[in-house]
């Protein structure tokens, strides 16, 4: 069964540094997403990406964040100047169509980001 | 603001019993609901979904019930197994790309 993959599984960085989290969505999917989950809390939507541009973003997704699809397979989340409160699990997801419109979103295993 | 929320943070059931996990939502415009299962250290895994034009939908050992009158959603798991131990989230999709997740219920299966 096809699956979403993410690397690295755990990333430790110092406050103020930039990190790039990587995802490989399912190959025939058109919509890509990033979510985050702070320890013990609910999963929160960050951004959706379609047709090489941001489709929607939440209030969390400010200028500190950016997304990119640098090639035909990878989808990345860049966090500039990381803060302690950016420590969380970051999940990538993908779907055939817009996820809020009845299309199942498939989630990756997540990257645990620890900012020290 | 409008949100999706869960009634109980932890539910403990005996192996083999049926489980019912509840969820309340407040956005009357919501038209798509999904249940996800999250095991420790893993990403959310799709279980079952339901559209607002339905009251009930069944899968393998799982049933989702939707009561639009009281804005309530439930997940029933039949004959629970040790592998059902996880955190269960309801999520709402309603016209936006991203899903709105509830806080989660931790289901514990006792032998």
Tab-separated table of C-alpha atoms in Angstrom:
chain	number	residue	atom	x	y	z
A	1	UNK	CA	0.000	0.000	0.000
A	2	UNK	CA	1.418	3.426	-0.893
A	3	UNK	CA	2.351	5.621	2.033
A	4	UNK	CA	3.578	9.081	2.891
A	5	UNK	CA	7.159	9.136	4.127
A	6	UNK	CA	8.934	11.800	6.151
A	7	UNK	CA	12.543	12.531	7.030
A	8	UNK	CA	14.136	12.895	9.449
A	9	UNK	CA	12.169	11.092	12.139
A	10	UNK	CA	13.707	13.351	14.787
A	11	UNK	CA	15.373	16.709	14.349
A	12	UNK	CA	17.096	18.604	17.130
A	13	UNK	CA	18.026	22.208	16.513
A	14	UNK	CA	19.071	25.259	18.440
A	15	UNK	CA	16.802	28.234	18.854
A	16	UNK	CA	17.251	30.674	15.986
A	17	UNK	CA	18.353	28.053	13.498
A	18	UNK	CA	16.536	27.118	10.314
A	19	UNK	CA	15.200	23.611	9.729
A	20	UNK	CA	13.790	21.867	6.695
A	21	UNK	CA	11.410	18.975	7.149
A	22	UNK	CA	10.961	16.688	4.188
A	23	UNK	CA	8.067	14.627	2.946
A	24	UNK	CA	7.401	12.360	0.001
A	25	UNK	CA	3.629	12.322	-0.639
A	26	UNK	CA	1.815	9.471	-2.337
A	27	UNK	CA	2.697	9.659	-6.010
A	28	UNK	CA	-0.702	10.211	-7.628
A	29	UNK	CA	-1.933	12.675	-5.002
A	30	UNK	CA	-2.453	16.309	-5.867
A	31	UNK	CA	-2.960	17.995	-2.485
A	32	UNK	CA	-0.284	18.159	0.178
A	33	UNK	CA	-0.530	19.329	3.761
A	34	UNK	CA	1.475	20.080	6.848
A	35	UNK	CA	0.041	19.692	10.330
A	36	UNK	CA	1.687	19.953	13.704
A	37	UNK	CA	0.963	18.373	17.066
A	38	UNK	CA	2.417	19.832	20.221
A	39	UNK	CA	2.975	17.104	22.800
A	40	UNK	CA	-0.294	16.013	24.371
A	41	UNK	CA	-2.399	18.331	22.253
A	42	UNK	CA	-4.534	18.000	19.170
A	43	UNK	CA	-3.342	17.970	15.602
A	44	UNK	CA	-3.397	21.454	14.039
A	45	UNK	CA	-3.570	22.343	10.369
A	46	UNK	CA	-0.764	24.525	9.065
A	47	UNK	CA	-0.983	24.692	5.285
A	48	UNK	CA	-2.247	23.007	2.150
A	49	UNK	CA	-0.482	23.036	-1.200
A	50	UNK	CA	-1.904	22.424	-4.649
A	51	UNK	CA	-0.687	23.038	-8.159
A	52	UNK	CA	2.654	24.364	-6.882
A	53	UNK	CA	1.214	27.008	-4.662
A	54	UNK	CA	-0.305	27.430	-1.223
A	55	UNK	CA	-4.013	26.677	-1.316
A	56	UNK	CA	-4.871	27.500	2.277
A	57	UNK	CA	-3.009	28.327	5.470
A	58	UNK	CA	-3.899	28.708	9.106
A	59	UNK	CA	-3.044	31.519	11.488
A	60	UNK	CA	-0.142	29.450	12.767
A	61	UNK	CA	1.518	29.510	9.346
A	62	UNK	CA	3.142	32.932	9.527
A	63	UNK	CA	6.183	34.370	7.769
A	64	UNK	CA	8.440	32.061	9.745
A	65	UNK	CA	7.156	29.129	7.687
A	66	UNK	CA	7.401	28.298	4.017
A	67	UNK	CA	6.645	25.280	1.862
A	68	UNK	CA	8.079	24.113	-1.392
A	69	UNK	CA	7.869	21.278	-3.846
A	70	UNK	CA	11.414	21.383	-5.190
A	71	UNK	CA	10.994	18.433	-7.532
A	72	UNK	CA	8.386	15.931	-8.608
A	73	UNK	CA	8.427	13.920	-5.407
A	74	UNK	CA	9.468	15.958	-2.372
A	75	UNK	CA	7.414	18.425	-0.355
A	76	UNK	CA	9.227	20.472	2.257
A	77	UNK	CA	8.411	22.653	5.243
A	78	UNK	CA	11.015	25.264	6.166
A	79	UNK	CA	10.961	26.907	9.559
A	80	UNK	CA	13.177	29.953	9.848
A	81	UNK	CA	14.629	31.172	13.111
A	82	UNK	CA	13.127	28.386	15.210
A	83	UNK	CA	11.663	29.130	18.634
A	84	UNK	CA	11.234	26.899	21.634
A	85	UNK	CA	7.501	26.778	21.019
A	86	UNK	CA	8.067	25.293	17.565
A	87	UNK	CA	8.920	22.001	19.277
A	88	UNK	CA	6.257	19.565	18.104
A	89	UNK	CA	5.523	16.621	15.840
A	90	UNK	CA	5.113	17.762	12.266
A	91	UNK	CA	2.963	15.606	10.034
A	92	UNK	CA	2.830	15.680	6.285
A	93	UNK	CA	-0.305	14.422	4.547
A	94	UNK	CA	-1.527	14.047	1.004
A	95	UNK	CA	-4.814	13.406	-0.763
A	96	UNK	CA	-6.162	12.911	-4.253
A	97	UNK	CA	-8.412	15.945	-3.948
A	98	UNK	CA	-9.032	18.715	-1.452
A	99	UNK	CA	-9.063	16.992	1.920
A	100	UNK	CA	-11.873	18.948	3.450
A	101	UNK	CA	-14.053	18.039	0.513
A	102	UNK	CA	-14.500	14.328	1.142
A	103	UNK	CA	-11.066	13.124	0.078
A	104	UNK	CA	-9.154	10.986	2.559
A	105	UNK	CA	-5.930	12.494	3.816
A	106	UNK	CA	-3.068	10.044	4.307
A	107	UNK	CA	-0.632	11.027	7.039
A	108	UNK	CA	3.053	10.317	7.291
A	109	UNK	CA	4.746	9.065	10.473
A	110	UNK	CA	5.833	12.560	11.461
A	111	UNK	CA	9.055	14.382	12.281
A	112	UNK	CA	9.659	15.213	15.906
A	113	UNK	CA	11.246	18.653	16.070
A	114	UNK	CA	12.999	19.589	19.284
A	115	UNK	CA	14.213	23.159	19.652
A	116	UNK	CA	16.726	23.716	22.446
B	1	UNK	CA	-14.752	30.183	17.746
B	2	UNK	CA	-16.286	27.056	16.342
B	3	UNK	CA	-14.523	23.831	17.146
B	4	UNK	CA	-14.614	20.087	17.308
B	5	UNK	CA	-14.273	18.574	20.763
B	6	UNK	CA	-14.416	15.272	22.624
B	7	UNK	CA	-16.346	14.373	25.757
B	8	UNK	CA	-13.890	12.034	27.504
B	9	UNK	CA	-10.110	12.091	27.487
B	10	UNK	CA	-9.713	8.396	28.470
B	11	UNK	CA	-11.890	5.347	27.920
B	12	UNK	CA	-11.019	1.967	29.397
B	13	UNK	CA	-12.796	-1.178	28.167
B	14	UNK	CA	-12.374	-4.897	28.513
B	15	UNK	CA	-11.021	-6.821	25.563
B	16	UNK	CA	-13.904	-8.163	23.546
B	17	UNK	CA	-16.352	-5.495	24.662
B	18	UNK	CA	-17.721	-2.785	22.425
B	19	UNK	CA	-16.377	0.766	22.689
B	20	UNK	CA	-18.134	4.028	21.987
B	21	UNK	CA	-16.151	7.217	21.569
B	22	UNK	CA	-18.057	10.477	21.370
B	23	UNK	CA	-17.424	13.805	19.740
B	24	UNK	CA	-19.313	17.092	19.698
B	25	UNK	CA	-19.012	19.737	17.051
B	26	UNK	CA	-20.322	23.269	17.055
B	27	UNK	CA	-20.174	24.336	13.422
B	28	UNK	CA	-23.599	23.608	11.986
B	29	UNK	CA	-22.173	24.140	8.500
B	30	UNK	CA	-19.833	21.161	8.872
B	31	UNK	CA	-20.580	18.546	6.236
B	32	UNK	CA	-17.801	16.003	6.482
B	33	UNK	CA	-16.479	14.143	9.523
B	34	UNK	CA	-13.616	11.731	9.902
B	35	UNK	CA	-12.335	9.471	12.648
B	36	UNK	CA	-8.603	8.953	12.940
B	37	UNK	CA	-6.627	6.548	15.083
B	38	UNK	CA	-3.195	7.504	16.341
B	39	UNK	CA	-0.893	4.960	17.874
B	40	UNK	CA	2.061	6.041	19.942
B	41	UNK	CA	4.798	7.553	17.787
B	42	UNK	CA	2.798	7.338	14.572
B	43	UNK	CA	0.762	9.631	12.400
B	44	UNK	CA	-3.044	9.689	12.354
B	45	UNK	CA	-4.544	6.761	10.506
B	46	UNK	CA	-7.887	7.092	8.731
B	47	UNK	CA	-10.604	4.851	10.155
B	48	UNK	CA	-13.890	5.939	8.673
B	49	UNK	CA	-15.647	9.042	7.435
B	50	UNK	CA	-19.205	10.223	7.023
B	51	UNK	CA	-20.876	12.994	5.098
B	52	UNK	CA	-23.594	15.119	6.583
B	53	UNK	CA	-26.242	13.620	4.310
B	54	UNK	CA	-25.840	10.318	6.167
B	55	UNK	CA	-26.700	9.241	9.722
B	56	UNK	CA	-24.696	6.070	9.887
B	57	UNK	CA	-21.849	4.393	8.131
B	58	UNK	CA	-20.294	1.025	8.804
B	59	UNK	CA	-16.859	-0.361	8.211
B	60	UNK	CA	-15.035	-3.403	9.425
B	61	UNK	CA	-15.825	-3.591	13.170
B	62	UNK	CA	-16.446	0.167	13.223
B	63	UNK	CA	-19.576	2.249	12.897
B	64	UNK	CA	-19.851	6.015	12.820
B	65	UNK	CA	-23.099	7.679	13.831
B	66	UNK	CA	-23.924	11.291	13.079
B	67	UNK	CA	-26.670	13.200	14.858
B	68	UNK	CA	-26.943	16.569	13.189
B	69	UNK	CA	-29.734	17.723	15.483
B	70	UNK	CA	-27.460	17.766	18.514
B	71	UNK	CA	-24.199	18.072	16.558
B	72	UNK	CA	-22.842	14.804	17.858
B	73	UNK	CA	-20.637	12.174	16.300
B	74	UNK	CA	-19.709	8.790	17.688
B	75	UNK	CA	-17.397	5.936	16.792
B	76	UNK	CA	-18.385	2.451	17.803
B	77	UNK	CA	-15.763	-0.279	17.799
B	78	UNK	CA	-17.090	-3.809	18.072
B	79	UNK	CA	-15.281	-6.576	19.950
B	80	UNK	CA	-12.285	-4.493	20.879
B	81	UNK	CA	-8.847	-6.007	20.519
B	82	UNK	CA	-5.497	-5.063	22.091
B	83	UNK	CA	-4.513	-3.452	18.793
B	84	UNK	CA	-7.352	-0.974	19.171
B	85	UNK	CA	-5.497	0.765	21.990
B	86	UNK	CA	-4.711	4.239	20.682
B	87	UNK	CA	-5.849	7.833	20.747
B	88	UNK	CA	-8.912	8.461	18.606
B	89	UNK	CA	-9.562	11.842	17.054
B	90	UNK	CA	-12.625	13.129	15.343
B	91	UNK	CA	-11.942	15.672	12.642
B	92	UNK	CA	-14.090	18.019	10.702
B	93	UNK	CA	-13.848	18.962	7.064
B	94	UNK	CA	-16.182	21.614	5.878
B	95	UNK	CA	-15.208	23.368	2.728
B	96	UNK	CA	-11.625	24.115	3.637
B	97	UNK	CA	-8.659	21.986	2.650
B	98	UNK	CA	-7.379	21.446	6.141
B	99	UNK	CA	-9.076	19.339	8.758
B	100	UNK	CA	-9.997	20.584	12.229
B	101	UNK	CA	-9.148	17.961	14.816
B	102	UNK	CA	-10.612	17.418	18.257
B	103	UNK	CA	-8.458	16.833	21.322
B	104	UNK	CA	-8.524	13.040	21.260
B	105	UNK	CA	-9.757	10.186	23.428
B	106	UNK	CA	-7.280	7.637	24.691
B	107	UNK	CA	-8.800	4.165	24.378
B	108	UNK	CA	-7.287	1.594	26.723
B	109	UNK	CA	-8.065	-2.080	26.214
B	110	UNK	CA	-7.788	-4.153	29.362
B	111	UNK	CA	-7.143	-7.916	29.089
